[in-house]
Coordinates of C-alpha atoms and ligand atoms in Angstrom, one line a residue:
Chain B
M2 CA 0.1 0.0 0.0
K3 CA 2.5 2.5 1.1
Q4 CA 4.9 1.4 -1.7
D5 CA 2.0 1.8 -4.2
R6 CA 1.5 5.4 -3.1
F7 CA 5.2 6.1 -3.2
I8 CA 5.3 4.8 -6.8
A9 CA 2.3 6.8 -7.8
F10 CA 3.8 9.8 -6.5
I11 CA 7.1 9.3 -8.3
L12 CA 5.2 8.7 -11.7
L13 CA 3.1 11.8 -11.0
M14 CA 6.2 13.9 -10.5
L15 CA 7.8 12.4 -13.7
A16 CA 4.6 13.2 -15.7
L17 CA 4.4 16.7 -14.2
S18 CA 8.1 17.6 -15.1
A19 CA 7.6 16.3 -18.7
L20 CA 4.5 18.5 -18.8
S21 CA 6.3 21.5 -17.4
G22 CA 9.1 21.0 -19.7
L23 CA 6.6 21.4 -22.6
V24 CA 5.1 24.5 -21.0
L25 CA 8.5 26.0 -20.4
I26 CA 9.5 25.5 -24.0
T27 CA 6.3 27.0 -25.3
V28 CA 6.6 30.0 -22.9
F29 CA 10.2 30.4 -23.9
I30 CA 9.5 30.5 -27.6
F31 CA 6.6 32.9 -27.3
K32 CA 8.6 35.2 -24.9
E33 CA 11.5 35.3 -27.3
G34 CA 9.5 35.7 -30.5
L35 CA 6.3 37.5 -29.8
P36 CA 7.7 41.0 -28.9
L37 CA 9.5 41.1 -32.3
I38 CA 6.3 40.4 -34.1
L39 CA 4.5 43.1 -32.1
Q40 CA 7.3 45.6 -32.8
T41 CA 7.5 44.9 -36.5
G42 CA 3.8 44.8 -36.8
F43 CA 1.7 42.0 -38.2
R44 CA 1.7 43.4 -41.7
D45 CA 5.4 43.8 -42.0
F46 CA 6.0 40.4 -40.4
F47 CA 3.5 38.2 -42.0
L48 CA 2.7 39.9 -45.2
S49 CA 6.0 41.1 -46.4
S50 CA 8.5 38.9 -48.1
D51 CA 11.5 41.2 -47.4
W52 CA 13.7 39.1 -45.2
D53 CA 17.0 41.1 -44.7
P54 CA 18.2 40.5 -41.2
K55 CA 21.0 43.0 -41.5
G56 CA 18.8 45.7 -42.7
E57 CA 16.4 44.7 -39.9
H58 CA 13.6 43.6 -42.3
F59 CA 11.9 40.7 -41.1
G60 CA 9.1 39.6 -43.5
I61 CA 8.4 35.9 -43.6
L62 CA 5.7 35.8 -46.3
S63 CA 7.9 33.9 -48.8
M64 CA 8.7 31.2 -46.3
I65 CA 5.0 30.9 -45.2
V66 CA 4.2 30.5 -48.8
G67 CA 7.1 28.1 -49.2
S68 CA 6.1 26.0 -46.2
L69 CA 2.4 25.8 -47.4
A70 CA 3.4 24.9 -50.9
V71 CA 5.6 22.2 -50.0
T72 CA 3.1 20.9 -47.3
V73 CA 0.2 20.9 -49.8
G74 CA 2.3 19.2 -52.4
A75 CA 3.5 16.6 -50.0
M76 CA 0.0 15.9 -48.9
A77 CA -1.4 15.6 -52.5
I78 CA 1.3 12.9 -52.9
G79 CA 1.0 11.4 -49.3
A80 CA -2.7 11.3 -49.3
V81 CA -3.2 9.7 -52.5
F82 CA -0.6 7.0 -52.0
G83 CA -1.1 6.5 -48.3
L84 CA -4.8 6.2 -48.6
G85 CA -4.3 4.0 -51.6
M86 CA -2.1 1.7 -49.7
A87 CA -4.4 1.7 -46.7
I88 CA -7.4 0.6 -48.9
V89 CA -5.3 -2.1 -50.5
L90 CA -4.1 -3.3 -47.2
T91 CA -7.5 -3.5 -45.4
Q92 CA -9.7 -4.5 -48.3
F93 CA -7.8 -6.4 -50.8
C94 CA -5.2 -8.1 -48.9
P95 CA -5.2 -11.4 -46.9
P96 CA -5.0 -10.5 -43.2
G97 CA -1.8 -12.4 -42.8
L98 CA -0.1 -10.2 -45.4
V99 CA -1.4 -7.0 -43.7
S100 CA 0.2 -8.0 -40.4
I101 CA 3.6 -8.2 -42.2
L102 CA 3.2 -5.1 -44.5
K103 CA 1.9 -2.7 -42.0
P104 CA 4.8 -2.8 -39.6
L105 CA 7.1 -2.7 -42.6
I106 CA 5.5 0.6 -43.6
E107 CA 5.7 1.9 -40.1
L108 CA 9.4 1.0 -40.2
L109 CA 9.8 3.7 -42.9
A110 CA 9.0 6.2 -40.3
G111 CA 12.2 5.4 -38.5
I112 CA 14.6 6.1 -41.3
P113 CA 16.3 9.4 -40.3
S114 CA 15.2 12.3 -42.4
V115 CA 18.7 13.1 -43.5
V116 CA 18.6 9.8 -45.5
Y117 CA 15.4 10.8 -47.1
G118 CA 17.0 14.1 -48.0
F119 CA 20.1 12.4 -49.4
M120 CA 18.1 10.0 -51.5
G121 CA 16.1 13.0 -52.8
V122 CA 19.3 14.9 -53.7
V123 CA 20.8 11.9 -55.6
T124 CA 17.7 10.7 -57.3
I125 CA 14.7 13.0 -57.5
V126 CA 16.6 16.4 -57.9
P127 CA 18.6 15.3 -60.9
L128 CA 15.5 13.7 -62.4
I129 CA 13.6 17.0 -62.2
R130 CA 16.5 19.1 -63.5
N131 CA 17.1 16.8 -66.4
H132 CA 13.5 16.2 -67.5
L133 CA 11.4 19.2 -66.2
G134 CA 14.0 21.8 -66.1
G135 CA 14.9 24.5 -63.4
P136 CA 17.6 23.9 -60.8
G137 CA 16.0 20.6 -59.6
L138 CA 16.1 21.9 -56.0
S139 CA 12.5 22.8 -55.8
V140 CA 9.0 22.8 -54.4
L141 CA 8.4 19.6 -56.3
A142 CA 11.4 17.8 -55.1
A143 CA 10.6 18.8 -51.5
S144 CA 6.9 17.7 -52.1
I145 CA 8.0 14.3 -53.4
V146 CA 10.4 13.6 -50.7
L147 CA 8.1 14.8 -47.8
G148 CA 5.2 12.9 -49.6
I149 CA 7.1 9.7 -49.1
M150 CA 8.1 10.7 -45.6
V151 CA 4.5 11.1 -44.4
L152 CA 3.4 7.9 -46.1
P153 CA 3.9 5.9 -42.9
T154 CA 1.8 8.3 -40.8
V155 CA -1.0 8.5 -43.4
T156 CA -1.1 4.9 -44.1
S157 CA -0.8 3.6 -40.6
I158 CA -3.6 5.8 -39.3
S159 CA -5.9 5.2 -42.3
V160 CA -5.5 1.5 -41.9
D161 CA -6.5 1.7 -38.3
A162 CA -9.4 3.9 -39.2
L163 CA -10.6 1.5 -41.9
K164 CA -10.0 -1.6 -39.6
A165 CA -12.2 0.0 -37.0
V166 CA -15.2 0.0 -39.1
P167 CA -17.4 -2.8 -37.9
R168 CA -17.3 -5.9 -40.0
A169 CA -21.2 -6.0 -39.9
Y170 CA -21.2 -3.0 -42.2
W171 CA -19.0 -4.8 -44.6
E172 CA -21.1 -8.0 -44.6
G173 CA -24.3 -6.0 -45.0
S174 CA -22.9 -4.3 -48.2
V175 CA -21.4 -7.5 -49.6
A176 CA -24.7 -9.3 -48.9
L177 CA -26.6 -6.7 -50.9
G178 CA -24.5 -7.7 -53.8
A179 CA -21.8 -4.9 -53.7
T180 CA -18.3 -5.8 -54.9
K181 CA -15.5 -5.2 -52.8
W182 CA -14.6 -2.0 -54.6
Q183 CA -18.2 -0.7 -54.3
T184 CA -18.2 -1.6 -50.6
T185 CA -15.0 0.4 -50.2
H186 CA -15.9 3.6 -51.8
M187 CA -19.6 3.7 -51.1
L188 CA -19.3 2.5 -47.4
M189 CA -15.9 1.9 -45.9
L190 CA -14.5 5.3 -46.9
K191 CA -17.5 7.0 -45.6
A192 CA -17.5 5.1 -42.4
A193 CA -13.9 5.8 -41.8
R194 CA -14.0 9.4 -43.1
S195 CA -13.0 11.1 -39.9
G196 CA -10.2 8.8 -39.1
I197 CA -8.8 9.3 -42.7
L198 CA -9.1 13.1 -42.3
A199 CA -7.2 12.9 -39.1
A200 CA -4.5 10.9 -40.8
I201 CA -4.2 13.4 -43.4
I202 CA -4.0 16.4 -41.2
L203 CA -1.4 14.7 -38.8
G204 CA 0.6 14.0 -42.1
M205 CA 0.4 17.6 -42.9
G206 CA 1.7 18.5 -39.4
R207 CA 4.7 16.2 -40.1
A208 CA 5.3 17.8 -43.4
L209 CA 5.2 21.2 -42.2
G210 CA 7.5 20.5 -39.3
E211 CA 10.1 18.6 -41.3
T212 CA 13.4 20.4 -41.6
M213 CA 16.5 18.5 -42.7
A214 CA 15.2 16.7 -45.7
V215 CA 13.6 20.0 -46.9
I216 CA 16.8 22.0 -46.6
M217 CA 18.6 19.4 -48.6
V218 CA 16.1 19.4 -51.6
A219 CA 14.1 22.5 -51.6
G220 CA 16.8 25.0 -52.7
N221 CA 16.2 27.5 -49.9
A222 CA 15.8 30.6 -52.2
L223 CA 14.1 33.6 -50.4
E224 CA 11.5 34.1 -53.0
I225 CA 7.7 33.4 -53.5
P226 CA 7.8 30.5 -55.9
G227 CA 6.2 31.1 -59.2
S228 CA 6.1 27.4 -60.2
P229 CA 6.6 24.0 -58.6
L230 CA 10.0 23.9 -60.2
D231 CA 11.3 27.0 -58.3
P232 CA 13.4 26.6 -55.2
V233 CA 11.8 27.7 -51.9
R234 CA 12.7 28.2 -48.2
T235 CA 10.4 27.0 -45.7
L236 CA 9.8 28.3 -42.1
T237 CA 11.7 25.4 -40.6
S238 CA 14.6 25.6 -43.1
N239 CA 15.0 29.3 -42.3
I240 CA 15.3 28.6 -38.6
A241 CA 17.8 25.9 -39.1
L242 CA 19.9 27.7 -41.6
E243 CA 20.3 31.0 -39.8
M244 CA 20.2 29.9 -36.1
G245 CA 23.9 29.3 -36.0
Y246 CA 24.9 32.9 -36.6
A247 CA 21.8 34.9 -35.6
T248 CA 22.1 37.4 -32.8
G249 CA 19.9 40.1 -31.3
R250 CA 16.9 41.1 -33.3
H251 CA 17.8 38.6 -35.9
R252 CA 17.7 35.8 -33.3
E253 CA 14.4 37.1 -32.0
A254 CA 13.0 37.0 -35.6
L255 CA 13.8 33.4 -35.8
F256 CA 12.0 32.7 -32.7
A257 CA 9.1 34.6 -34.2
T258 CA 9.3 32.3 -37.2
G259 CA 9.1 29.4 -34.6
V260 CA 6.0 31.0 -33.0
T261 CA 4.3 31.1 -36.4
L262 CA 5.3 27.4 -37.1
F263 CA 3.9 26.5 -33.6
V264 CA 0.5 28.0 -34.3
F265 CA 0.2 26.4 -37.6
I266 CA 1.1 22.9 -36.1
M267 CA -1.2 23.5 -33.1
I268 CA -4.1 24.3 -35.5
F269 CA -3.4 21.0 -37.5
N270 CA -3.2 18.8 -34.3
T271 CA -6.2 20.3 -32.6
T272 CA -8.1 19.8 -35.8
A273 CA -7.1 16.3 -36.2
L274 CA -7.9 15.6 -32.5
A275 CA -11.4 17.3 -32.8
I276 CA -12.1 15.2 -35.9
S277 CA -11.2 11.9 -34.4
R278 CA -12.9 12.8 -31.0
R279 CA -16.2 13.7 -33.0
S280 CA -16.0 10.3 -34.9
A281 CA -15.3 8.3 -31.7
G282 CA -18.4 9.9 -30.0
K283 CA -20.5 9.1 -33.3
G284 CA -19.1 5.6 -34.1
G285 CA -19.7 4.5 -30.5
G286 CA -23.2 3.5 -31.3
R287 CA -22.5 0.0 -32.6
Chain P
M2 CA -44.6 -29.2 -55.9
D3 CA -42.7 -26.0 -56.3
I4 CA -39.3 -25.6 -54.8
K5 CA -37.4 -22.4 -54.4
I6 CA -34.1 -23.4 -52.8
E7 CA -32.9 -26.9 -52.5
T8 CA -29.8 -28.5 -51.2
R9 CA -28.5 -32.0 -52.0
N10 CA -26.0 -33.7 -49.8
L11 CA -24.5 -30.5 -48.6
N12 CA -21.4 -30.8 -46.7
L13 CA -19.4 -27.8 -45.3
Y14 CA -16.1 -27.8 -43.6
Y15 CA -14.4 -24.8 -41.8
G16 CA -10.8 -26.0 -42.2
A17 CA -11.0 -29.5 -40.7
F18 CA -14.3 -28.9 -38.8
H19 CA -17.2 -30.5 -40.4
A20 CA -20.0 -28.0 -39.8
L21 CA -22.8 -29.2 -42.1
K22 CA -23.3 -32.9 -42.7
D23 CA -25.1 -34.2 -45.7
V24 CA -27.9 -31.6 -45.5
T25 CA -30.7 -32.2 -47.9
I26 CA -33.6 -29.7 -47.8
Q27 CA -36.3 -28.3 -50.0
I28 CA -37.7 -24.9 -49.3
K29 CA -41.0 -23.8 -50.6
P30 CA -41.6 -20.5 -52.3
Q31 CA -43.7 -17.7 -50.8
S32 CA -43.6 -19.3 -47.2
I33 CA -41.7 -19.0 -44.0
T34 CA -39.3 -21.8 -43.2
A35 CA -37.7 -21.9 -39.8
I36 CA -34.4 -23.4 -39.0
I37 CA -34.1 -24.4 -35.3
G38 CA -31.6 -26.1 -33.2
P39 CA -29.2 -25.6 -30.3
S40 CA -26.3 -23.2 -30.4
G41 CA -23.5 -24.1 -32.8
C42 CA -25.5 -26.8 -34.7
G43 CA -24.9 -25.0 -38.0
K44 CA -28.1 -23.0 -38.6
S45 CA -26.3 -19.7 -39.6
T46 CA -23.8 -21.7 -41.7
L47 CA -26.7 -23.3 -43.6
L48 CA -28.3 -19.9 -44.1
R49 CA -25.1 -18.2 -45.2
C50 CA -24.8 -21.1 -47.9
F51 CA -27.8 -19.9 -49.7
N52 CA -26.3 -16.5 -50.6
R53 CA -22.8 -17.7 -50.7
M54 CA -21.6 -15.6 -47.7
N55 CA -19.5 -18.4 -46.3
E56 CA -16.9 -18.2 -48.9
L57 CA -15.9 -14.8 -47.7
I58 CA -14.3 -16.7 -44.7
G59 CA -11.0 -18.3 -45.5
G60 CA -10.6 -22.1 -45.4
V61 CA -14.2 -23.0 -46.1
R62 CA -14.9 -26.0 -48.3
I63 CA -18.3 -26.8 -49.7
E64 CA -19.4 -30.1 -51.2
G65 CA -22.8 -31.0 -52.7
D66 CA -25.3 -28.8 -54.5
I67 CA -27.3 -25.8 -53.7
L68 CA -30.0 -25.0 -56.3
L69 CA -32.1 -21.9 -56.6
D70 CA -35.0 -22.3 -58.9
G71 CA -33.5 -25.6 -59.9
K72 CA -30.2 -24.1 -60.9
D73 CA -26.8 -24.6 -59.1
I74 CA -25.6 -21.4 -57.5
H75 CA -22.0 -22.6 -57.6
R76 CA -22.1 -23.1 -61.3
Q77 CA -19.4 -21.6 -63.6
G78 CA -20.1 -18.1 -64.6
I79 CA -22.9 -17.4 -62.2
N80 CA -23.1 -13.7 -61.3
L81 CA -22.6 -13.5 -57.7
T82 CA -23.8 -9.8 -57.5
R83 CA -27.1 -11.0 -59.1
L84 CA -27.5 -14.1 -56.8
R85 CA -27.1 -11.8 -53.8
Q86 CA -29.7 -9.5 -55.3
R87 CA -32.1 -12.4 -55.6
V88 CA -31.3 -13.8 -52.2
G89 CA -31.2 -11.0 -49.6
M90 CA -30.0 -11.3 -46.0
V91 CA -31.1 -9.7 -42.7
F92 CA -28.6 -10.0 -39.9
Q93 CA -28.9 -10.8 -36.2
R94 CA -27.7 -7.4 -35.0
P95 CA -29.4 -4.6 -37.0
N96 CA -26.6 -3.3 -39.2
P97 CA -27.8 -0.1 -40.8
F98 CA -24.9 1.7 -42.5
P99 CA -23.6 5.0 -41.0
L100 CA -25.4 6.8 -43.7
S101 CA -28.7 8.7 -43.8
V102 CA -32.0 6.7 -43.7
A103 CA -32.6 7.3 -47.4
D104 CA -29.0 6.4 -48.4
N105 CA -29.3 3.2 -46.6
V106 CA -32.4 2.2 -48.5
S107 CA -31.1 3.2 -51.8
Y108 CA -27.7 1.5 -51.2
G109 CA -28.6 -1.6 -53.1
L110 CA -30.0 0.3 -56.0
R111 CA -26.8 2.3 -56.3
V112 CA -24.9 -1.0 -56.1
H113 CA -26.8 -2.6 -58.9
G114 CA -27.1 0.5 -61.0
V115 CA -30.3 2.5 -61.1
R116 CA -32.1 1.3 -64.2
N117 CA -33.8 3.9 -66.5
G118 CA -37.2 4.9 -65.5
I119 CA -36.7 4.1 -61.8
S120 CA -37.2 6.9 -59.4
V121 CA -35.0 6.4 -56.3
P122 CA -37.1 8.4 -53.9
E123 CA -40.1 6.2 -55.0
V124 CA -38.2 3.0 -54.4
V125 CA -37.2 4.4 -51.0
E126 CA -40.7 5.2 -50.1
H127 CA -42.2 2.0 -51.3
S128 CA -39.5 -0.1 -49.5
L129 CA -40.0 1.8 -46.3
R130 CA -43.8 1.4 -46.6
A131 CA -43.3 -2.3 -47.1
T132 CA -41.8 -2.6 -43.6
F133 CA -44.4 0.0 -42.1
L134 CA -41.5 2.4 -41.4
W135 CA -42.5 5.1 -43.7
D136 CA -44.7 7.0 -41.4
E137 CA -42.1 6.9 -38.7
V138 CA -39.2 8.2 -40.7
K139 CA -40.7 10.2 -43.6
D140 CA -39.5 13.4 -41.9
K141 CA -36.1 12.1 -41.1
L142 CA -34.9 10.7 -44.4
D143 CA -31.8 12.7 -44.2
S144 CA -30.9 12.0 -40.7
P145 CA -28.4 9.3 -39.6
A146 CA -29.8 5.8 -39.6
L147 CA -27.9 5.1 -36.5
A148 CA -30.3 7.4 -34.6
L149 CA -33.2 5.1 -35.1
S150 CA -34.4 2.6 -32.4
P151 CA -33.2 -0.9 -32.7
E152 CA -36.5 -2.1 -34.0
Q153 CA -36.6 0.8 -36.6
Q154 CA -33.1 -0.2 -37.5
Q155 CA -34.0 -3.7 -38.2
R156 CA -37.0 -2.6 -40.2
L157 CA -34.7 -0.4 -42.2
C158 CA -32.4 -3.2 -42.8
I159 CA -35.2 -5.3 -44.2
S160 CA -36.4 -2.2 -46.3
R161 CA -32.8 -2.0 -47.6
V162 CA -33.1 -5.6 -48.9
I163 CA -36.6 -5.2 -50.3
A164 CA -35.5 -2.2 -52.3
I165 CA -33.5 -4.4 -54.7
E166 CA -36.6 -6.8 -55.2
P167 CA -35.1 -10.0 -53.9
E168 CA -36.9 -13.2 -54.3
V169 CA -35.7 -14.8 -51.1
L170 CA -35.1 -13.2 -47.6
L171 CA -32.8 -14.9 -45.3
M172 CA -33.1 -13.9 -41.7
D173 CA -30.6 -14.9 -39.1
E174 CA -32.2 -14.4 -35.7
P175 CA -33.7 -11.1 -36.8
C176 CA -35.4 -10.4 -33.5
S177 CA -32.7 -11.5 -31.0
A178 CA -31.6 -8.0 -30.4
L179 CA -35.2 -6.6 -30.0
D180 CA -37.7 -6.4 -27.1
P181 CA -40.9 -8.7 -27.1
I182 CA -43.1 -5.8 -28.5
A183 CA -40.7 -5.0 -31.3
T184 CA -40.4 -8.8 -31.9
G185 CA -44.1 -9.0 -32.4
H186 CA -44.0 -6.2 -34.9
I187 CA -41.2 -7.8 -37.0
E188 CA -43.2 -11.2 -36.9
D189 CA -46.3 -9.5 -38.2
L190 CA -44.1 -8.0 -41.0
M191 CA -42.6 -11.4 -41.8
R192 CA -46.1 -12.8 -42.2
D193 CA -47.1 -10.0 -44.6
L194 CA -43.7 -10.3 -46.5
A195 CA -44.2 -14.1 -47.0
E196 CA -46.9 -13.4 -49.4
R197 CA -44.3 -12.1 -51.8
Y198 CA -41.1 -13.5 -50.7
T199 CA -39.5 -16.8 -49.7
I200 CA -38.4 -16.4 -46.2
V201 CA -35.9 -18.5 -44.3
I202 CA -35.5 -17.6 -40.8
V203 CA -33.0 -18.9 -38.0
T204 CA -34.4 -18.6 -34.6
H205 CA -33.6 -19.7 -31.1
N206 CA -37.1 -19.0 -30.1
M207 CA -39.3 -22.0 -30.2
Q208 CA -42.6 -20.0 -30.0
Q209 CA -41.4 -17.7 -32.8
A210 CA -40.8 -20.6 -35.1
S211 CA -44.2 -22.1 -34.3
R212 CA -45.9 -18.7 -34.6
V213 CA -44.6 -17.6 -38.0
S214 CA -43.3 -20.6 -39.9
S215 CA -45.2 -23.2 -42.1
D216 CA -42.1 -25.5 -42.3
S217 CA -39.5 -26.1 -39.8
A218 CA -36.0 -27.7 -39.9
F219 CA -34.4 -29.1 -36.7
M220 CA -30.7 -29.3 -36.7
L221 CA -28.2 -30.9 -34.5
L222 CA -24.4 -30.9 -34.7
G223 CA -24.4 -30.1 -38.3
E224 CA -27.0 -32.6 -39.3
L225 CA -30.6 -32.0 -40.4
I226 CA -32.5 -34.3 -38.1
E227 CA -36.0 -33.5 -39.2
F228 CA -37.7 -31.3 -41.7
G229 CA -41.4 -30.9 -42.2
P230 CA -44.6 -28.9 -41.6
T231 CA -44.1 -26.8 -38.4
L232 CA -47.2 -28.3 -36.8
H233 CA -45.8 -31.7 -37.3
I234 CA -42.4 -30.9 -35.9
F235 CA -43.9 -29.2 -32.9
E236 CA -46.8 -31.5 -32.2
N237 CA -45.7 -34.9 -33.4
P238 CA -42.1 -35.2 -34.3
S239 CA -40.9 -38.3 -35.6
D240 CA -37.4 -38.3 -34.2
K241 CA -36.7 -38.6 -30.5
R242 CA -34.1 -35.9 -30.6
T243 CA -36.5 -33.4 -32.1
E244 CA -39.1 -34.2 -29.5
D245 CA -36.5 -33.7 -26.8
Y246 CA -35.5 -30.2 -28.3
V247 CA -38.9 -28.8 -28.9
S248 CA -40.1 -29.9 -25.4
G249 CA -37.2 -28.1 -23.9
H250 CA -34.9 -30.9 -22.9
Y251 CA -31.9 -29.4 -24.8
G252 CA -30.2 -26.1 -24.1
Ligands
ATP328 N1 -15.6 -18.9 -39.4 C1 -15.7 -20.1 -38.7 N2 -14.5 -20.8 -38.5 C2 -14.6 -21.9 -37.9 N3 -15.6 -22.5 -37.3 C3 -16.8 -21.9 -37.4 C4 -16.9 -20.6 -38.1 N4 -18.2 -20.1 -38.0 C5 -18.9 -21.2 -37.3 N5 -17.9 -22.2 -36.9 C6 -18.5 -23.3 -36.3 O1 -19.5 -23.9 -37.0 C7 -20.5 -24.5 -36.1 C8 -21.8 -24.0 -36.6 O2 -21.8 -22.5 -36.5 P1 -23.1 -21.6 -36.7 O3 -22.7 -20.3 -36.5 O4 -23.6 -22.1 -38.1 O5 -24.0 -22.2 -35.6 P2 -25.5 -21.7 -35.2 O6 -26.4 -22.8 -35.3 O7 -25.9 -20.5 -36.0 O8 -25.2 -21.2 -33.6 P3 -26.0 -20.1 -32.9 O9 -27.3 -20.5 -32.6 O10 -25.1 -19.9 -31.7 O11 -25.9 -18.8 -33.8 C9 -20.2 -24.0 -34.7 O12 -19.5 -25.1 -34.0 C10 -19.0 -22.8 -34.9 O13 -18.1 -22.9 -33.8
MG329 MG1 -26.2 -18.4 -35.6

């Protein structure tokens, strides 16, 4: 009894210190970054693409656009392939094979991002440069690399969402004469809709937050991209590239970039959470 | 005599387990046939043979013939989609899809392709009227089917099958998730539907079998022990085991 309470106390302390660590980081980022946003003004910070730390111009519009372009591109690729794989795995594969393939796909998440970036530099970038033109280091290259990187997230969560659909639905549909494919797109995808949406949004969060691989393949130019073949710099890349030598207001501006990123990711994650909560409440019936 | 569904020396194996043993049965059209027997005797298995749902489970082997209107349902080139349209199934637990009421009923139509000249809303109304559900749900056609009561859900599942104009209705303990009043309603509905459809119902409920069915089949450990007019099975069974079961000596 006494021992139980002691262990519970220790665990509570550990949990609290982890939580307070998170709170401290958040407070620190906002404390360092927010004043600069306020001094610069929302307009000049968010809606200007004039980033010139020496001249004290801190407009991050081109990086916001860069991050969003790369994220949207990555999700177009990641969602199509990830959802496709989830459908094949859950609807058209013997269960035995699924229990081998799914862990394999999840293993992909464990590959360090620098390796993905490296693969992108040696394969995808030259392909784009030679066949589509431009420098190769581009929105497109980053989208493809990130699209592959988010596959495990999107696939794995979508598989779980599709597997959670009661088998009775599936049987009912098949008993009405529906083919597997009809059952999939008329019923299963609808029944698993919220889980799939959550998978895609969580994937977006990953794509937006990824840094190393993007730095290696995106080109990092400080311009609003005119086409998918143009190079871009994302919010994350900017922080990583300049943190080493930034001081004073420049350093604060990088924290302010972090604040922006933080807010974006919070929005994605709370949306995903809200969606999966809603579906849990609704699907709880039977 | 007319026969709708017939099996000849039907044997079914789940892997090594022999679940149906030499079942030979003849089911009359436009009537209700009840399949009774203790748990695990193979009632559901037999029912699921008629629309070929068993083969969705891995490792199932079927021997012998199953005929629908005299034609083998395992013959080469049979259209499985069409077979399942002709032989509809209602499950033990109401399983409306997580769609609107109307989309549930029109599901089968959309699966089989809406033929020219057919109005989907009309079919939806007609199918809901057939199960006496129309008046209760006509104002909630667009609301989620999962919000209906269990009885309404089961009626909806029956409407969903009726919408694709089947010839046979297979019902696997359709009332076991319902209270006695709802059960009574579904039984009335079955009697009404039997004028147009061939109904095969699996039930654990002896009274239900004697109330609704005209023929009854008693199964035990995968074997069809006795099959005949319900009155005969319940009042004057030829087999000692049937007598023990209907008089309540079995579980
Ligand atoms: N998928 C399966 N794999 C292996 N054995 C099975 C499978 N489905 C059923 N069985 C076995 O086959 C036998 C008959 O099962 P079935 O479900 O047809 O019985 P039932 O008469 O419908 O029982 P209940 O009244 O409990 O519904 C049972 O012994 C059961 O364990
Ligand atoms: Mg059963």
